[in-house]
Amino acid sequence: MARPLTATIDLEAILYNYRYAKKLQPTCKAFAVVKSNAYGHGAIEVSRYLDDEVDAFAVAAIEEAMSLREAGVKSPILLLEGVFEEDEWHLCEKHGFWSALENAQQLEALTHSKVSIEKVFLKLDSGMHRLGVDKDTAPPFVTALKNSGQVGEVVLMTHFACADDLSDSATLDQLAYFERTRQSLGEPIEASVANSAAIMKWQVPEGGWIRPGIMLYGISPFSEVSGRSIGLRPAMTLSSKVISTRSLRKGDHVGYGLGYVAPEDHVLATVAVGYGDGYPRHAENGTPLQIKGHLASLAGRVSMDMITVRTEEGDVPQMGDEVVLWGGEVPVEDVARHAGTIGYELVTRMTARPHYRYLFGEENA
Ligand SMILES: Cc1ncc(COP(=O)(O)O)c(C=O)c1O
């Protein structure tokens, strides 16, 4: 019998969430952001499924774009971090990739390469201070790109630092800086500013390109609420089975470091999942999960391959019982909170070890 840990990915849910993003910003075209293995959901499977629907995909870098092309994905693909070496511009031309451009070296490599690129997204540093040119440097960059004769269209893009915090005015400051810069360019230029949080809650420029990532996977960009509660359909269910049970006496200690002490007599279930699969090692005692549809909680330190779990009073776990680690009634956002992190990190650091099972629309009907 195979180890029973399975990540079930509902592709139809991802398509639904993509359409939902477009409905929220109906004047915009939308990337499907599938970097980092589609946030752990499987970039090739997700991109093949969405290929006929999306306006374009976005990945971090050329390796990710190449693996999608090699898998037969046809839509345009944007490199969000741009190129690292001049050779990559040649690959962009050959494979129809679009690229972000954020510094003088990338511009110089582009002009030197003499390739033709359909779209370049000039990245403006509007306040996050991570990547991009400033408002004074943007106009000469746009002029250089246009005068090069190598670029079909220049889009001005930026990224928000605090869009997930609705009480923080930094997003409004970034938007104002972006619009001032855009106007200073003297001619109309498309905009691309919005990640999931901005798509869902902020007023962003009409037209242009939105860049939904986490919301595609049904996960909330806002740490205090679940994806489902804001209209998204969670795409991943991580499930396993009970592989052992035992009766504990009050005061018995459990697991590495003997970090859980039974507060009374109860049954303990051992479940096949651990940090070697992507389940967070820092999940604390009490982290929620479900056994056979009933709420249960982590009891003891997470091992590489196993966790130990306590059921609610009256529920006696049996060998082979179905366990949901997240997905369904167990929001990944809740698990993340108990592990001191965010849903983004939990799904993105999934390893190759679980079985991955893909559900297509017909199977869900
Ligand atoms: C430049 C850029 N745009 C869009 C996204 C998607 O963001 P989110 O997953 O919050 O929607 C990311 C993700 O980090 C990004 O780096």
mmCIF file of C-alpha atoms and ligand atoms in Angstrom:
data_model
loop_
_atom_site.group_PDB
_atom_site.id
_atom_site.type_symbol
_atom_site.label_atom_id
_atom_site.label_comp_id
_atom_site.label_asym_id
_atom_site.label_seq_id
_atom_site.Cartn_x
_atom_site.Cartn_y
_atom_site.Cartn_z
ATOM 1 C CA MET A 1 0.000 0.000 0.000
ATOM 2 C CA ALA A 2 1.288 3.466 -0.847
ATOM 3 C CA ARG A 3 1.777 6.130 1.782
ATOM 4 C CA PRO A 4 -1.628 7.767 1.947
ATOM 5 C CA LEU A 5 -0.655 11.442 1.743
ATOM 6 C CA THR A 6 -2.332 13.192 -1.179
ATOM 7 C CA ALA A 7 -2.544 16.780 -2.392
ATOM 8 C CA THR A 8 -5.725 17.015 -4.417
ATOM 9 C CA ILE A 9 -5.753 20.004 -6.749
ATOM 10 C CA ASP A 10 -9.084 21.247 -8.051
ATOM 11 C CA LEU A 11 -8.173 22.836 -11.388
ATOM 12 C CA GLU A 12 -11.730 23.987 -11.996
ATOM 13 C CA ALA A 13 -11.510 26.012 -8.767
ATOM 14 C CA ILE A 14 -8.399 27.770 -10.103
ATOM 15 C CA LEU A 15 -10.222 28.616 -13.330
ATOM 16 C CA TYR A 16 -13.167 29.897 -11.296
ATOM 17 C CA ASN A 17 -10.868 32.108 -9.200
ATOM 18 C CA TYR A 18 -9.157 33.478 -12.334
ATOM 19 C CA ARG A 19 -12.550 34.425 -13.792
ATOM 20 C CA TYR A 20 -13.511 35.948 -10.438
ATOM 21 C CA ALA A 21 -10.394 38.164 -10.505
ATOM 22 C CA LYS A 22 -11.350 39.391 -13.976
ATOM 23 C CA LYS A 23 -14.912 40.029 -12.866
ATOM 24 C CA LEU A 24 -13.608 42.260 -10.064
ATOM 25 C CA GLN A 25 -11.544 44.318 -12.530
ATOM 26 C CA PRO A 26 -13.570 43.939 -15.732
ATOM 27 C CA THR A 27 -11.628 46.511 -17.766
ATOM 28 C CA CYS A 28 -8.313 44.704 -17.246
ATOM 29 C CA LYS A 29 -6.510 41.831 -18.862
ATOM 30 C CA ALA A 30 -5.169 39.331 -16.349
ATOM 31 C CA PHE A 31 -2.034 37.304 -15.885
ATOM 32 C CA ALA A 32 -2.326 34.011 -14.079
ATOM 33 C CA VAL A 33 0.696 34.094 -11.765
ATOM 34 C CA VAL A 34 2.116 30.547 -11.734
ATOM 35 C CA LYS A 35 5.593 31.170 -10.336
ATOM 36 C CA SER A 36 7.082 28.858 -7.725
ATOM 37 C CA ASN A 37 5.364 25.814 -9.220
ATOM 38 C CA ALA A 38 2.015 27.637 -9.259
ATOM 39 C CA TYR A 39 2.355 28.312 -5.540
ATOM 40 C CA GLY A 40 2.957 24.599 -4.994
ATOM 41 C CA HIS A 41 -0.066 23.481 -7.034
ATOM 42 C CA GLY A 42 1.908 22.241 -10.068
ATOM 43 C CA ALA A 43 2.779 24.895 -12.671
ATOM 44 C CA ILE A 44 2.579 22.592 -15.667
ATOM 45 C CA GLU A 45 -0.780 21.054 -14.793
ATOM 46 C CA VAL A 46 -2.278 24.409 -13.790
ATOM 47 C CA SER A 47 -0.951 26.239 -16.862
ATOM 48 C CA ARG A 48 -2.055 23.552 -19.307
ATOM 49 C CA TYR A 49 -5.535 23.679 -17.823
ATOM 50 C CA LEU A 50 -5.750 27.493 -18.039
ATOM 51 C CA ASP A 51 -3.900 27.925 -21.336
ATOM 52 C CA ASP A 52 -6.971 28.527 -23.535
ATOM 53 C CA GLU A 53 -8.497 30.926 -21.032
ATOM 54 C CA VAL A 54 -5.829 33.269 -19.730
ATOM 55 C CA ASP A 55 -4.572 36.470 -21.326
ATOM 56 C CA ALA A 56 -1.039 35.495 -20.258
ATOM 57 C CA PHE A 57 0.937 33.752 -17.528
ATOM 58 C CA ALA A 58 3.497 35.297 -15.183
ATOM 59 C CA VAL A 59 6.475 33.500 -13.635
ATOM 60 C CA ALA A 60 9.533 34.730 -11.742
ATOM 61 C CA ALA A 61 12.262 33.835 -14.203
ATOM 62 C CA ILE A 62 13.244 32.212 -17.471
ATOM 63 C CA GLU A 63 13.670 28.646 -16.129
ATOM 64 C CA GLU A 64 10.038 28.596 -15.076
ATOM 65 C CA ALA A 65 8.928 30.050 -18.419
ATOM 66 C CA MET A 66 10.981 27.495 -20.369
ATOM 67 C CA SER A 67 9.500 24.560 -18.491
ATOM 68 C CA LEU A 68 6.006 25.765 -19.383
ATOM 69 C CA ARG A 69 6.876 26.145 -23.075
ATOM 70 C CA GLU A 70 8.496 22.706 -23.067
ATOM 71 C CA ALA A 71 5.230 21.366 -21.621
ATOM 72 C CA GLY A 72 3.356 22.823 -24.601
ATOM 73 C CA VAL A 73 1.913 25.954 -22.950
ATOM 74 C CA LYS A 74 1.151 28.467 -25.726
ATOM 75 C CA SER A 75 0.044 31.700 -24.017
ATOM 76 C CA PRO A 76 2.429 34.632 -23.569
ATOM 77 C CA ILE A 77 4.546 34.390 -20.403
ATOM 78 C CA LEU A 78 5.899 37.370 -18.449
ATOM 79 C CA LEU A 79 9.162 37.158 -16.472
ATOM 80 C CA LEU A 80 8.386 39.151 -13.337
ATOM 81 C CA GLU A 81 12.039 39.525 -12.289
ATOM 82 C CA GLY A 82 13.234 40.147 -15.823
ATOM 83 C CA VAL A 83 16.394 38.629 -17.287
ATOM 84 C CA PHE A 84 19.647 37.992 -15.445
ATOM 85 C CA GLU A 85 21.880 37.527 -18.513
ATOM 86 C CA GLU A 86 21.847 38.835 -22.062
ATOM 87 C CA ASP A 87 21.300 35.355 -23.539
ATOM 88 C CA GLU A 88 17.900 35.254 -21.924
ATOM 89 C CA TRP A 89 16.689 38.067 -24.210
ATOM 90 C CA HIS A 90 17.298 35.713 -27.148
ATOM 91 C CA LEU A 91 15.183 33.051 -25.463
ATOM 92 C CA CYS A 92 12.482 35.663 -24.854
ATOM 93 C CA GLU A 93 12.382 36.469 -28.546
ATOM 94 C CA LYS A 94 12.433 32.835 -29.599
ATOM 95 C CA HIS A 95 9.707 31.671 -27.201
ATOM 96 C CA GLY A 96 7.503 34.764 -27.122
ATOM 97 C CA PHE A 97 8.215 35.691 -23.516
ATOM 98 C CA TRP A 98 7.552 39.184 -22.213
ATOM 99 C CA SER A 99 9.815 40.602 -19.576
ATOM 100 C CA ALA A 100 9.831 43.031 -16.715
ATOM 101 C CA LEU A 101 12.767 45.433 -16.861
ATOM 102 C CA GLU A 102 13.962 47.190 -13.769
ATOM 103 C CA ASN A 103 17.567 48.279 -14.162
ATOM 104 C CA ALA A 104 20.117 49.724 -16.557
ATOM 105 C CA GLN A 105 21.948 46.405 -17.040
ATOM 106 C CA GLN A 106 18.812 44.717 -18.321
ATOM 107 C CA LEU A 107 18.196 47.643 -20.689
ATOM 108 C CA GLU A 108 21.765 47.575 -21.943
ATOM 109 C CA ALA A 109 21.615 43.807 -22.489
ATOM 110 C CA LEU A 110 18.374 44.237 -24.422
ATOM 111 C CA THR A 111 19.773 46.866 -26.781
ATOM 112 C CA HIS A 112 22.991 44.929 -27.210
ATOM 113 C CA SER A 113 21.108 41.706 -28.026
ATOM 114 C CA LYS A 114 19.149 43.412 -30.848
ATOM 115 C CA VAL A 115 16.210 41.050 -30.317
ATOM 116 C CA SER A 116 12.558 41.999 -30.747
ATOM 117 C CA ILE A 117 10.291 41.676 -27.710
ATOM 118 C CA GLU A 118 6.539 42.060 -27.916
ATOM 119 C CA LYS A 119 6.021 43.665 -24.494
ATOM 120 C CA VAL A 120 8.352 45.016 -21.848
ATOM 121 C CA PHE A 121 6.965 45.861 -18.415
ATOM 122 C CA LEU A 122 9.047 48.714 -17.024
ATOM 123 C CA LYS A 123 9.062 48.328 -13.276
ATOM 124 C CA LEU A 124 8.614 51.492 -11.238
ATOM 125 C CA ASP A 125 9.778 51.603 -7.629
ATOM 126 C CA SER A 126 6.781 53.455 -6.200
ATOM 127 C CA GLY A 127 7.755 52.909 -2.576
ATOM 128 C CA MET A 128 8.508 49.257 -1.892
ATOM 129 C CA HIS A 129 12.216 49.840 -2.581
ATOM 130 C CA ARG A 130 12.927 46.327 -3.763
ATOM 131 C CA LEU A 131 13.054 46.562 -7.562
ATOM 132 C CA GLY A 132 12.497 49.221 -10.200
ATOM 133 C CA VAL A 133 13.414 52.639 -11.481
ATOM 134 C CA ASP A 134 12.260 55.866 -9.839
ATOM 135 C CA LYS A 135 10.003 58.560 -11.269
ATOM 136 C CA ASP A 136 12.918 60.580 -12.694
ATOM 137 C CA THR A 137 14.534 57.590 -14.374
ATOM 138 C CA ALA A 138 11.331 56.136 -15.804
ATOM 139 C CA PRO A 139 10.920 58.694 -18.667
ATOM 140 C CA PRO A 140 14.413 58.132 -20.152
ATOM 141 C CA PHE A 141 13.926 54.354 -19.849
ATOM 142 C CA VAL A 142 10.625 54.560 -21.731
ATOM 143 C CA THR A 143 12.241 56.742 -24.395
ATOM 144 C CA ALA A 144 15.176 54.339 -24.744
ATOM 145 C CA LEU A 145 12.880 51.339 -25.038
ATOM 146 C CA LYS A 146 10.711 53.031 -27.636
ATOM 147 C CA ASN A 147 13.640 54.444 -29.608
ATOM 148 C CA SER A 148 15.332 51.039 -29.680
ATOM 149 C CA GLY A 149 12.740 49.849 -32.182
ATOM 150 C CA GLN A 150 12.985 46.447 -30.478
ATOM 151 C CA VAL A 151 9.931 46.622 -28.239
ATOM 152 C CA GLY A 152 6.335 46.358 -29.447
ATOM 153 C CA GLU A 153 4.801 47.937 -26.351
ATOM 154 C CA VAL A 154 6.006 49.324 -23.030
ATOM 155 C CA VAL A 155 3.755 48.844 -19.978
ATOM 156 C CA LEU A 156 4.453 50.636 -16.697
ATOM 157 C CA MET A 157 4.241 48.293 -13.725
ATOM 158 C CA THR A 158 4.671 48.526 -9.985
ATOM 159 C CA HIS A 159 4.147 46.318 -6.946
ATOM 160 C CA PHE A 160 2.507 47.171 -3.628
ATOM 161 C CA ALA A 161 4.120 46.646 -0.244
ATOM 162 C CA CYS A 162 1.004 46.790 1.943
ATOM 163 C CA ALA A 163 -2.043 46.070 -0.233
ATOM 164 C CA ASP A 164 -3.113 43.370 2.236
ATOM 165 C CA ASP A 165 -3.507 45.995 4.971
ATOM 166 C CA LEU A 166 -6.565 48.103 4.242
ATOM 167 C CA SER A 167 -5.790 50.524 7.052
ATOM 168 C CA ASP A 168 -2.347 51.356 5.665
ATOM 169 C CA SER A 169 -2.252 54.405 3.404
ATOM 170 C CA ALA A 170 1.027 53.274 1.803
ATOM 171 C CA THR A 171 -0.949 51.765 -1.087
ATOM 172 C CA LEU A 172 -2.610 55.117 -1.824
ATOM 173 C CA ASP A 173 0.809 56.804 -1.710
ATOM 174 C CA GLN A 174 2.209 54.212 -4.117
ATOM 175 C CA LEU A 175 -0.770 54.635 -6.450
ATOM 176 C CA ALA A 176 -0.358 58.429 -6.451
ATOM 177 C CA TYR A 177 3.366 58.123 -7.190
ATOM 178 C CA PHE A 178 2.604 55.665 -9.977
ATOM 179 C CA GLU A 179 0.004 57.948 -11.594
ATOM 180 C CA ARG A 180 2.255 61.017 -11.339
ATOM 181 C CA THR A 181 5.013 59.105 -13.075
ATOM 182 C CA ARG A 182 2.663 57.735 -15.713
ATOM 183 C CA GLN A 183 1.405 61.226 -16.527
ATOM 184 C CA SER A 184 4.947 62.578 -16.753
ATOM 185 C CA LEU A 185 5.607 60.213 -19.649
ATOM 186 C CA GLY A 186 3.578 62.482 -21.902
ATOM 187 C CA GLU A 187 1.839 59.745 -23.849
ATOM 188 C CA PRO A 188 -0.640 57.030 -22.858
ATOM 189 C CA ILE A 189 0.941 53.899 -21.461
ATOM 190 C CA GLU A 190 -0.791 50.827 -20.016
ATOM 191 C CA ALA A 191 -0.526 50.108 -16.293
ATOM 192 C CA SER A 192 0.000 46.934 -14.282
ATOM 193 C CA VAL A 193 -0.176 47.406 -10.533
ATOM 194 C CA ALA A 194 -2.504 44.945 -8.839
ATOM 195 C CA ASN A 195 -1.709 41.725 -6.990
ATOM 196 C CA SER A 196 -4.545 39.710 -5.397
ATOM 197 C CA ALA A 197 -5.068 42.021 -2.421
ATOM 198 C CA ALA A 198 -5.276 45.087 -4.661
ATOM 199 C CA ILE A 199 -7.592 43.341 -7.124
ATOM 200 C CA MET A 200 -9.942 42.457 -4.294
ATOM 201 C CA LYS A 201 -9.929 45.631 -2.207
ATOM 202 C CA TRP A 202 -8.293 48.651 -3.816
ATOM 203 C CA GLN A 203 -9.302 50.907 -6.658
ATOM 204 C CA VAL A 204 -6.681 50.311 -9.323
ATOM 205 C CA PRO A 205 -6.171 51.969 -12.739
ATOM 206 C CA GLU A 206 -8.685 50.979 -15.391
ATOM 207 C CA GLY A 207 -7.415 48.965 -18.314
ATOM 208 C CA GLY A 208 -3.990 47.397 -18.365
ATOM 209 C CA TRP A 209 -2.990 44.223 -16.595
ATOM 210 C CA ILE A 210 -3.805 42.726 -13.201
ATOM 211 C CA ARG A 211 -1.533 40.057 -11.680
ATOM 212 C CA PRO A 212 -3.516 37.679 -9.441
ATOM 213 C CA GLY A 213 -1.417 35.040 -7.697
ATOM 214 C CA ILE A 214 -2.565 33.703 -4.336
ATOM 215 C CA MET A 215 -6.265 34.299 -5.022
ATOM 216 C CA LEU A 216 -6.111 31.922 -8.013
ATOM 217 C CA TYR A 217 -5.472 29.138 -5.554
ATOM 218 C CA GLY A 218 -8.434 30.128 -3.396
ATOM 219 C CA ILE A 219 -6.239 31.450 -0.600
ATOM 220 C CA SER A 220 -6.873 34.801 0.996
ATOM 221 C CA PRO A 221 -4.251 37.521 0.611
ATOM 222 C CA PHE A 222 -5.518 38.897 3.936
ATOM 223 C CA SER A 223 -4.148 36.912 6.846
ATOM 224 C CA GLU A 224 -7.160 37.368 9.128
ATOM 225 C CA VAL A 225 -9.793 35.837 6.792
ATOM 226 C CA SER A 226 -10.086 32.652 4.761
ATOM 227 C CA GLY A 227 -10.312 32.526 0.966
ATOM 228 C CA ARG A 228 -13.722 30.929 1.118
ATOM 229 C CA SER A 229 -15.101 33.777 3.242
ATOM 230 C CA ILE A 230 -14.181 36.289 0.523
ATOM 231 C CA GLY A 231 -15.701 34.384 -2.369
ATOM 232 C CA LEU A 232 -12.766 32.225 -3.480
ATOM 233 C CA ARG A 233 -12.690 28.475 -4.032
ATOM 234 C CA PRO A 234 -9.711 26.812 -2.286
ATOM 235 C CA ALA A 235 -7.914 24.623 -4.811
ATOM 236 C CA MET A 236 -5.731 22.357 -2.655
ATOM 237 C CA THR A 237 -6.813 19.708 -0.180
ATOM 238 C CA LEU A 238 -3.976 18.007 1.664
ATOM 239 C CA SER A 239 -5.196 14.732 3.103
ATOM 240 C CA SER A 240 -3.780 11.600 4.667
ATOM 241 C CA LYS A 241 -4.776 8.765 6.962
ATOM 242 C CA VAL A 242 -4.416 7.607 10.539
ATOM 243 C CA ILE A 243 -1.598 5.025 10.523
ATOM 244 C CA SER A 244 -1.482 4.181 14.241
ATOM 245 C CA THR A 245 -3.446 4.822 17.447
ATOM 246 C CA ARG A 246 -2.718 4.464 21.152
ATOM 247 C CA SER A 247 -4.301 5.273 24.505
ATOM 248 C CA LEU A 248 -2.520 7.901 26.568
ATOM 249 C CA ARG A 249 -2.784 8.302 30.305
ATOM 250 C CA LYS A 250 -2.981 11.752 31.817
ATOM 251 C CA GLY A 251 0.588 13.107 32.049
ATOM 252 C CA ASP A 252 2.009 10.954 29.217
ATOM 253 C CA HIS A 253 4.442 12.834 26.981
ATOM 254 C CA VAL A 254 4.451 12.641 23.181
ATOM 255 C CA GLY A 255 6.906 13.070 20.315
ATOM 256 C CA TYR A 256 10.314 14.732 19.873
ATOM 257 C CA GLY A 257 11.239 16.759 22.913
ATOM 258 C CA LEU A 258 8.238 15.111 24.597
ATOM 259 C CA GLY A 259 6.591 18.452 23.823
ATOM 260 C CA TYR A 260 2.965 17.457 24.397
ATOM 261 C CA VAL A 261 1.653 16.317 27.751
ATOM 262 C CA ALA A 262 -1.752 14.603 27.812
ATOM 263 C CA PRO A 263 -4.018 16.756 30.021
ATOM 264 C CA GLU A 264 -6.190 13.672 30.689
ATOM 265 C CA ASP A 265 -6.565 10.103 29.435
ATOM 266 C CA HIS A 266 -7.246 10.141 25.693
ATOM 267 C CA VAL A 267 -6.582 8.339 22.446
ATOM 268 C CA LEU A 268 -3.798 9.650 20.222
ATOM 269 C CA ALA A 269 -3.701 9.174 16.448
ATOM 270 C CA THR A 270 -0.542 9.160 14.355
ATOM 271 C CA VAL A 271 -0.978 10.533 10.829
ATOM 272 C CA ALA A 272 1.267 10.156 7.777
ATOM 273 C CA VAL A 273 2.382 13.715 7.046
ATOM 274 C CA GLY A 274 5.349 15.728 8.241
ATOM 275 C CA TYR A 275 7.666 18.573 7.458
ATOM 276 C CA GLY A 276 9.313 16.423 4.783
ATOM 277 C CA ASP A 277 6.055 16.821 2.867
ATOM 278 C CA GLY A 278 5.601 20.530 3.493
ATOM 279 C CA TYR A 279 3.509 20.405 6.671
ATOM 280 C CA PRO A 280 4.944 23.215 8.821
ATOM 281 C CA ARG A 281 7.284 22.071 11.579
ATOM 282 C CA HIS A 282 6.413 25.162 13.590
ATOM 283 C CA ALA A 283 2.728 24.267 13.801
ATOM 284 C CA GLU A 284 1.862 24.479 17.490
ATOM 285 C CA ASN A 285 -0.148 22.126 19.675
ATOM 286 C CA GLY A 286 -3.808 22.809 18.892
ATOM 287 C CA THR A 287 -3.339 23.433 15.139
ATOM 288 C CA PRO A 288 -6.663 22.380 13.580
ATOM 289 C CA LEU A 289 -7.278 19.473 11.195
ATOM 290 C CA GLN A 290 -10.111 17.037 10.592
ATOM 291 C CA ILE A 291 -10.412 13.294 11.127
ATOM 292 C CA LYS A 292 -13.398 11.715 9.360
ATOM 293 C CA GLY A 293 -15.015 15.120 9.129
ATOM 294 C CA HIS A 294 -14.565 15.936 12.843
ATOM 295 C CA LEU A 295 -12.353 18.662 14.204
ATOM 296 C CA ALA A 296 -9.101 17.431 15.762
ATOM 297 C CA SER A 297 -5.867 19.112 16.784
ATOM 298 C CA LEU A 298 -2.128 18.648 16.606
ATOM 299 C CA ALA A 299 -0.636 17.170 19.784
ATOM 300 C CA GLY A 300 3.153 17.052 19.790
ATOM 301 C CA ARG A 301 5.992 18.258 17.631
ATOM 302 C CA VAL A 302 5.771 17.739 13.866
ATOM 303 C CA SER A 303 8.238 15.047 12.677
ATOM 304 C CA MET A 304 9.637 14.662 9.171
ATOM 305 C CA ASP A 305 7.079 12.010 8.182
ATOM 306 C CA MET A 306 4.403 11.996 10.877
ATOM 307 C CA ILE A 307 2.283 14.076 13.181
ATOM 308 C CA THR A 308 0.367 13.080 16.315
ATOM 309 C CA VAL A 309 -3.180 14.230 16.789
ATOM 310 C CA ARG A 310 -5.780 14.453 19.467
ATOM 311 C CA THR A 311 -9.470 14.112 18.593
ATOM 312 C CA GLU A 312 -12.320 15.875 20.331
ATOM 313 C CA GLU A 313 -13.856 14.120 23.299
ATOM 314 C CA GLY A 314 -16.000 11.183 22.192
ATOM 315 C CA ASP A 315 -14.315 10.780 18.785
ATOM 316 C CA VAL A 316 -12.145 7.666 18.808
ATOM 317 C CA PRO A 317 -9.836 7.594 15.800
ATOM 318 C CA GLN A 318 -9.347 4.328 13.930
ATOM 319 C CA MET A 319 -6.526 3.111 11.706
ATOM 320 C CA GLY A 320 -7.226 4.205 8.132
ATOM 321 C CA ASP A 321 -9.475 7.142 9.057
ATOM 322 C CA GLU A 322 -9.338 9.968 6.523
ATOM 323 C CA VAL A 323 -7.504 13.095 7.753
ATOM 324 C CA VAL A 324 -7.683 16.559 6.187
ATOM 325 C CA LEU A 325 -4.627 18.674 6.988
ATOM 326 C CA TRP A 326 -5.958 21.655 5.060
ATOM 327 C CA GLY A 327 -8.593 22.357 2.442
ATOM 328 C CA GLY A 328 -12.348 21.830 2.759
ATOM 329 C CA GLU A 329 -13.383 22.818 6.260
ATOM 330 C CA VAL A 330 -9.806 23.409 7.424
ATOM 331 C CA PRO A 331 -8.657 26.720 5.929
ATOM 332 C CA VAL A 332 -4.950 26.715 5.123
ATOM 333 C CA GLU A 333 -4.919 30.272 6.489
ATOM 334 C CA ASP A 334 -5.842 28.895 9.960
ATOM 335 C CA VAL A 335 -3.102 26.279 9.852
ATOM 336 C CA ALA A 336 -0.650 28.967 8.769
ATOM 337 C CA ARG A 337 -1.621 31.223 11.657
ATOM 338 C CA HIS A 338 -0.929 28.379 14.099
ATOM 339 C CA ALA A 339 2.495 27.954 12.501
ATOM 340 C CA GLY A 340 3.367 31.659 12.609
ATOM 341 C CA THR A 341 3.283 32.054 8.835
ATOM 342 C CA ILE A 342 0.932 32.754 5.908
ATOM 343 C CA GLY A 343 -0.985 30.506 3.531
ATOM 344 C CA TYR A 344 1.349 31.546 0.681
ATOM 345 C CA GLU A 345 4.277 29.862 2.402
ATOM 346 C CA LEU A 346 2.504 26.641 3.315
ATOM 347 C CA VAL A 347 1.398 25.799 -0.212
ATOM 348 C CA THR A 348 4.556 27.092 -1.895
ATOM 349 C CA ARG A 349 6.868 24.929 0.150
ATOM 350 C CA MET A 350 4.991 21.695 -0.534
ATOM 351 C CA THR A 351 7.516 19.060 -1.535
ATOM 352 C CA ALA A 352 7.356 16.479 -4.327
ATOM 353 C CA ARG A 353 6.676 13.687 -1.824
ATOM 354 C CA PRO A 354 2.862 13.694 -1.537
ATOM 355 C CA HIS A 355 0.863 12.122 -4.366
ATOM 356 C CA TYR A 356 -0.596 14.882 -6.513
ATOM 357 C CA ARG A 357 -4.062 14.235 -7.870
ATOM 358 C CA TYR A 358 -5.711 16.651 -10.297
ATOM 359 C CA LEU A 359 -9.444 17.149 -10.571
ATOM 360 C CA PHE A 360 -10.791 18.480 -13.829
ATOM 361 C CA GLY A 361 -14.170 20.152 -14.207
ATOM 362 C CA GLU A 362 -16.116 17.056 -15.302
ATOM 363 C CA GLU A 363 -14.997 15.080 -12.247
ATOM 364 C CA ASN A 364 -16.319 17.796 -9.968
ATOM 365 C CA ALA A 365 -19.683 18.184 -11.623
HETATM 366 C C1 LIG B 1 5.452 41.304 -9.217
HETATM 367 C C2 LIG B 1 4.374 40.431 -8.678
HETATM 368 N N1 LIG B 1 3.131 40.557 -9.152
HETATM 369 C C3 LIG B 1 2.118 39.783 -8.686
HETATM 370 C C4 LIG B 1 2.328 38.854 -7.698
HETATM 371 C C5 LIG B 1 1.170 38.035 -7.187
HETATM 372 O O1 LIG B 1 0.898 38.416 -5.867
HETATM 373 P P1 LIG B 1 -0.274 37.719 -5.027
HETATM 374 O O2 LIG B 1 0.111 36.295 -4.920
HETATM 375 O O3 LIG B 1 -0.267 38.418 -3.726
HETATM 376 O O4 LIG B 1 -1.510 37.915 -5.826
HETATM 377 C C6 LIG B 1 3.602 38.704 -7.169
HETATM 378 C C7 LIG B 1 3.832 37.738 -6.085
HETATM 379 O O5 LIG B 1 4.663 37.839 -5.245
HETATM 380 C C8 LIG B 1 4.661 39.518 -7.675
HETATM 381 O O6 LIG B 1 5.911 39.404 -7.198
#
